[in-house]
Structures are given as C-alpha cells and as structure tokens.
mmCIF file of C-alpha atoms in Angstrom:
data_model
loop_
_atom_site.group_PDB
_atom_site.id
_atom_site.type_symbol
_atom_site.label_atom_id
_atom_site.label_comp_id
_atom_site.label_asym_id
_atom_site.label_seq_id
_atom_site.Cartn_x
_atom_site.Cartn_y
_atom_site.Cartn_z
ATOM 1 C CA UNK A 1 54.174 79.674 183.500
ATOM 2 C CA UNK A 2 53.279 79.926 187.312
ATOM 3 C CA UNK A 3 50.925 76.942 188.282
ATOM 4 C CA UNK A 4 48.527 78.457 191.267
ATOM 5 C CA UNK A 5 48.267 74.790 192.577
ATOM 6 C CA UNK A 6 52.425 74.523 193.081
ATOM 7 C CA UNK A 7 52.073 77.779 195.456
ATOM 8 C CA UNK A 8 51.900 78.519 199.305
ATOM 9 C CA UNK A 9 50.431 81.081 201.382
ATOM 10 C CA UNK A 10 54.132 82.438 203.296
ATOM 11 C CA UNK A 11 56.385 81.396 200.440
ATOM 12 C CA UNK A 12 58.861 83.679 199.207
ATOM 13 C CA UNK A 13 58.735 83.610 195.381
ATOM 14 C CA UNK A 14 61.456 86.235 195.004
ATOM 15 C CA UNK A 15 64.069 88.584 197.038
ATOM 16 C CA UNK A 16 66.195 91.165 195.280
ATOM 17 C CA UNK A 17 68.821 93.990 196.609
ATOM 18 C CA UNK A 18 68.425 96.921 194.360
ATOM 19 C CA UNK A 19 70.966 99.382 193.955
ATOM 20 C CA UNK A 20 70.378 103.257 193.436
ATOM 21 C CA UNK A 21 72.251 106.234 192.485
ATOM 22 C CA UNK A 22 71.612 110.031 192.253
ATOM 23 C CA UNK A 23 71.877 109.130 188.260
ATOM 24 C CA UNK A 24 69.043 107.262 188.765
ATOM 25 C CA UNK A 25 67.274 109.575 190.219
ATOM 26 C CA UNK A 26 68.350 111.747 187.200
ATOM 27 C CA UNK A 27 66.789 109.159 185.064
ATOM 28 C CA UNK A 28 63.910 108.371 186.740
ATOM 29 C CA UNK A 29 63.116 112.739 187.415
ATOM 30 C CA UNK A 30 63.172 113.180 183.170
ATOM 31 C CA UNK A 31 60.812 110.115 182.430
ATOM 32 C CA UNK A 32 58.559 111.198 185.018
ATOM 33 C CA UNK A 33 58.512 114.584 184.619
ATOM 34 C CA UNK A 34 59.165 114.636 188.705
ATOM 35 C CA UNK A 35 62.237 117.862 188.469
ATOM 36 C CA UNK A 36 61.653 118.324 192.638
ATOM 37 C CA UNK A 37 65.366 119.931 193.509
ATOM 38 C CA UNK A 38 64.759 117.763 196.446
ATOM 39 C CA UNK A 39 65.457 114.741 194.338
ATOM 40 C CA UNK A 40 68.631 116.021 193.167
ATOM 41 C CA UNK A 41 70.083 118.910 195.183
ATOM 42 C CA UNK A 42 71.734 118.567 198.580
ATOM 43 C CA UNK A 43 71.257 122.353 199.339
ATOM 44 C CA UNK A 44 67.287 121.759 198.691
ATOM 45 C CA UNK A 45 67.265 118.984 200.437
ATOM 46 C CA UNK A 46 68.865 120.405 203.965
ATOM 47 C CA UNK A 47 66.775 123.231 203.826
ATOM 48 C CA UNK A 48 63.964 121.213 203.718
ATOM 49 C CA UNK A 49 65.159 119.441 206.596
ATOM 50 C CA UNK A 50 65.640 116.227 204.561
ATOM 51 C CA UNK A 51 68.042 113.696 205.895
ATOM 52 C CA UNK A 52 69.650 114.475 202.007
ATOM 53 C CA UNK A 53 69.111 113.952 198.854
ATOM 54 C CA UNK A 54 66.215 111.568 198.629
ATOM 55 C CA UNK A 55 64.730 108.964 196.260
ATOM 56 C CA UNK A 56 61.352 109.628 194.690
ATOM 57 C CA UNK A 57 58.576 107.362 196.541
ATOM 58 C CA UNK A 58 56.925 106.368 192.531
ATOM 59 C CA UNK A 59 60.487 105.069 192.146
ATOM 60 C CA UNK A 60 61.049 103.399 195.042
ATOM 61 C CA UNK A 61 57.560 101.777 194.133
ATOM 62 C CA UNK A 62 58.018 101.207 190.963
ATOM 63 C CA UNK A 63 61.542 99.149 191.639
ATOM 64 C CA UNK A 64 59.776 97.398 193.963
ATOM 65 C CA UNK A 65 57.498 95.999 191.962
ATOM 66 C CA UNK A 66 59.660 94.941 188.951
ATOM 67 C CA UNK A 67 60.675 91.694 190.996
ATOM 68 C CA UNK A 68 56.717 90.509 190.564
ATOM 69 C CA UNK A 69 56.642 91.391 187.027
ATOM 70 C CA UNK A 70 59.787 89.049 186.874
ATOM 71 C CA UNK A 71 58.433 86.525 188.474
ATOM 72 C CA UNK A 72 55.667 86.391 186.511
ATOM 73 C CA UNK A 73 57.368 87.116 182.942
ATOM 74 C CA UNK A 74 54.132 89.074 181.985
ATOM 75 C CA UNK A 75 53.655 92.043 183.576
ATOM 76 C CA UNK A 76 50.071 92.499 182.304
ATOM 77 C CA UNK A 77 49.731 89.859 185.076
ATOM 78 C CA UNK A 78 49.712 92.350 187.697
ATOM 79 C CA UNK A 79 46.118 93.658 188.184
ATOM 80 C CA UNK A 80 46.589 95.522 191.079
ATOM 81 C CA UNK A 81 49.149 97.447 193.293
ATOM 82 C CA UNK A 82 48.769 99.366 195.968
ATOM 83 C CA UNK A 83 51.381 101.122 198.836
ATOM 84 C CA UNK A 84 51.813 103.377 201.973
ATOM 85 C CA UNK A 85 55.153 105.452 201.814
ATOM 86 C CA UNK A 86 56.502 104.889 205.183
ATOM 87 C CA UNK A 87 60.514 105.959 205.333
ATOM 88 C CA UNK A 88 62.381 107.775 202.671
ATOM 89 C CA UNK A 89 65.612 106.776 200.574
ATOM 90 C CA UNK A 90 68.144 109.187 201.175
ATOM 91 C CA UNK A 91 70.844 108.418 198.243
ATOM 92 C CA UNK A 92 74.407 109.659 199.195
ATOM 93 C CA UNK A 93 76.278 111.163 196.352
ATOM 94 C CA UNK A 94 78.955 109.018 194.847
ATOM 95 C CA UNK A 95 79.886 110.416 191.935
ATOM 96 C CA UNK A 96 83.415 111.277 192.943
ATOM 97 C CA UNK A 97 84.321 107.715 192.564
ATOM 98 C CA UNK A 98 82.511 107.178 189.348
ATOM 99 C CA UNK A 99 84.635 107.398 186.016
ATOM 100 C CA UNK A 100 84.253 111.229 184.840
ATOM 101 C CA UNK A 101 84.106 110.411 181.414
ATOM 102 C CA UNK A 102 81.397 107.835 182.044
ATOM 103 C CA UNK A 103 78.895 109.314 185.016
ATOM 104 C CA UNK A 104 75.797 107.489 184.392
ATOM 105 C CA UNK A 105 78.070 103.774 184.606
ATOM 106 C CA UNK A 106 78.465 104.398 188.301
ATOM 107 C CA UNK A 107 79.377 100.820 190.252
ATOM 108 C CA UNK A 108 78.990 102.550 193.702
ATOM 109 C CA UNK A 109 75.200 102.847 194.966
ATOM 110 C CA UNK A 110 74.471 105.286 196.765
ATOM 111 C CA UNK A 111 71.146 103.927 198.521
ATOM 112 C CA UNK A 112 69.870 100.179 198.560
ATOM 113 C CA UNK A 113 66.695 98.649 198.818
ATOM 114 C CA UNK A 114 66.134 94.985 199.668
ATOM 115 C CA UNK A 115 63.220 93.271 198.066
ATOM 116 C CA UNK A 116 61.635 90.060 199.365
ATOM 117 C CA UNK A 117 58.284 89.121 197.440
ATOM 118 C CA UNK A 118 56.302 86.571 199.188
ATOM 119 C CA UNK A 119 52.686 84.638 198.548
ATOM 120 C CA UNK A 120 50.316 86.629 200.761
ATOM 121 C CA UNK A 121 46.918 85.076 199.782
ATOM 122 C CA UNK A 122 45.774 82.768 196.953
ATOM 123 C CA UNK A 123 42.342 82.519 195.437
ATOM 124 C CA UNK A 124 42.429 79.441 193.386
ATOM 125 C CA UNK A 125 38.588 80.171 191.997
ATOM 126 C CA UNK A 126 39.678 83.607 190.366
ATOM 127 C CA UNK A 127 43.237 82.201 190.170
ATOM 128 C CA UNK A 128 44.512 85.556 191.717
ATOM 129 C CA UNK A 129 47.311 85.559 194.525
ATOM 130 C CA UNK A 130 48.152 88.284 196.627
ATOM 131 C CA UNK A 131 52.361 88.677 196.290
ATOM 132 C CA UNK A 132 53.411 90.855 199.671
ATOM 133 C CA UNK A 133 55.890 92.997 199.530
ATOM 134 C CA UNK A 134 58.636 93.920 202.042
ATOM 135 C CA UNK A 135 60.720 97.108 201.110
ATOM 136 C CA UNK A 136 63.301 97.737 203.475
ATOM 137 C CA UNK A 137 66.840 100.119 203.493
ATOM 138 C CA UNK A 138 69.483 98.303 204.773
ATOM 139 C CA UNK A 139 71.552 101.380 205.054
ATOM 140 C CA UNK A 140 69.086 102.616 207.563
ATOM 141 C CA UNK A 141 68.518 99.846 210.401
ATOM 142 C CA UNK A 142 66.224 98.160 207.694
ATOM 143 C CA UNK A 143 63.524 100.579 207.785
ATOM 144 C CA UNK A 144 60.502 99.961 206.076
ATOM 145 C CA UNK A 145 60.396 101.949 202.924
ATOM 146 C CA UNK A 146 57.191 100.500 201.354
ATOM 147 C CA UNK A 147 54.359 99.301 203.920
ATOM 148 C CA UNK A 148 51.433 97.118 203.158
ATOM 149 C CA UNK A 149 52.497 96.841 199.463
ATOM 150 C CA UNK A 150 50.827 94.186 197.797
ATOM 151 C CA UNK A 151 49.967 92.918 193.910
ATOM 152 C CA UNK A 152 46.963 91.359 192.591
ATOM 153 C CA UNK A 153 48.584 88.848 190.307
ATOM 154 C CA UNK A 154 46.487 86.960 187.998
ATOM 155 C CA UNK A 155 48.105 83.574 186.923
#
C-alpha cells in the first residue's frame, strides 16, 4: 500500500515504454466497437491525409493510464482522469516480419509510447494526489501524444 506521507510533489512514481502494433489496434477496434478504416487501413488513412495508419486516441489513453493503476495495485483507486489529444500515433505495419502462422505474437512494434507518471499535487486531508502524466512518441521527435493528463488517485 502507497503511504501519502512517503510521497513528493515532482517525484516520478513510474515510467514505462509501451509497445504497439496494428494487431493491437485490431484488438483494441473489436472491444471497443471503434471499426474506423482509419485505424486499420493505409488506403483510408492517406486519403484522409493521415500521416498512416493511426492509433485510436481512447487507446493511447487508456495505455497510458495502466502504469497508475499499477502503481497503485487497485485500480478503483483512480477517481478521476482526464486528457487533451494533442499528436497522433501513426503505427507502421510490421507484419511482414511477424511469424505467419502466429500474427497476433508480433515482437516488432510498430509505434511506441513512453510513459513517465509523476506526483503532481498531494492533498494529505482528502488523501488524494494528483499523478501527471507525460505521453510522448519517441518515434516522432517525442511529441506529446497526451497533454495535461492527470489522475485523481485516492490512497
């Protein structure tokens, strides 16, 4: 269990690099009912003007904010989060190096995000901290994916 008292306003409580792949995004389209060609087809996606196939923003978001609900081991701890989509996640197909018999296995991401979860604010009367959020795409000078994301924890 997280003790509120132990914690600092500015310390980073977690950092994660988190691979995706278009079977991911296959994944992710059939449990959200989110079937947007743009997610999944490359000839959608260029006539759209897209920079390619791209990741969904809820996904993005909701990868994001598995490293709090790891930190916290209870992710009923989370009363709040909110986001601004701010750069998308174009994810380059790779399935040409995956094994054919085995698609969805696929070592080779074909976007990244990194993750770094820090203390943003701490209330010890209400025992709620504010964990910060930078989402950034490493395969894209770092550009912010996620901005002003931030969890209500409750410890």
């Amino acid at each position: 269990m997280i003790a509120i008292e132990n914690l600092t306003k500015g310390e980073v409580v977690a950092t994660r690099t988190i691979d995706i792949t278009r079977a991911d995004l296959i994944r992710y389209a059939g449990a959200s009912g989110d079937f947007n060609p743009i997610h999944w087809s490359e000839a959608t996606a260029e006539t759209a003007e897209l920079p390619g196939v791209i990741a969904h923003g809820m996904l993005s978001m909701g990868l994001a904010i598995d490293l709090v609900t790891e930190w916290t081991n209870d992710p009923s701890a989370i009363i709040d989060y909110q986001t601004r989509f701010s750069a998308m996640v174009p994810v380059e197909e790779t399935t040409h190096t995956a094994n054919p018999a085995r698609p969805f296995e696929n070592p080779n991401p074909g976007a990244q995000l990194d993750v770094v979860a820090k203390i943003g604010a701490i209330n010890e009367e209400t025992n709620v901290v504010r964990v910060d959020l930078t989402v950034t795409n490493p395969n894209d000078n770092n550009a912010r994916v996620l901005t002003r994301a931030q969890a209500q924890v409750q410890l």
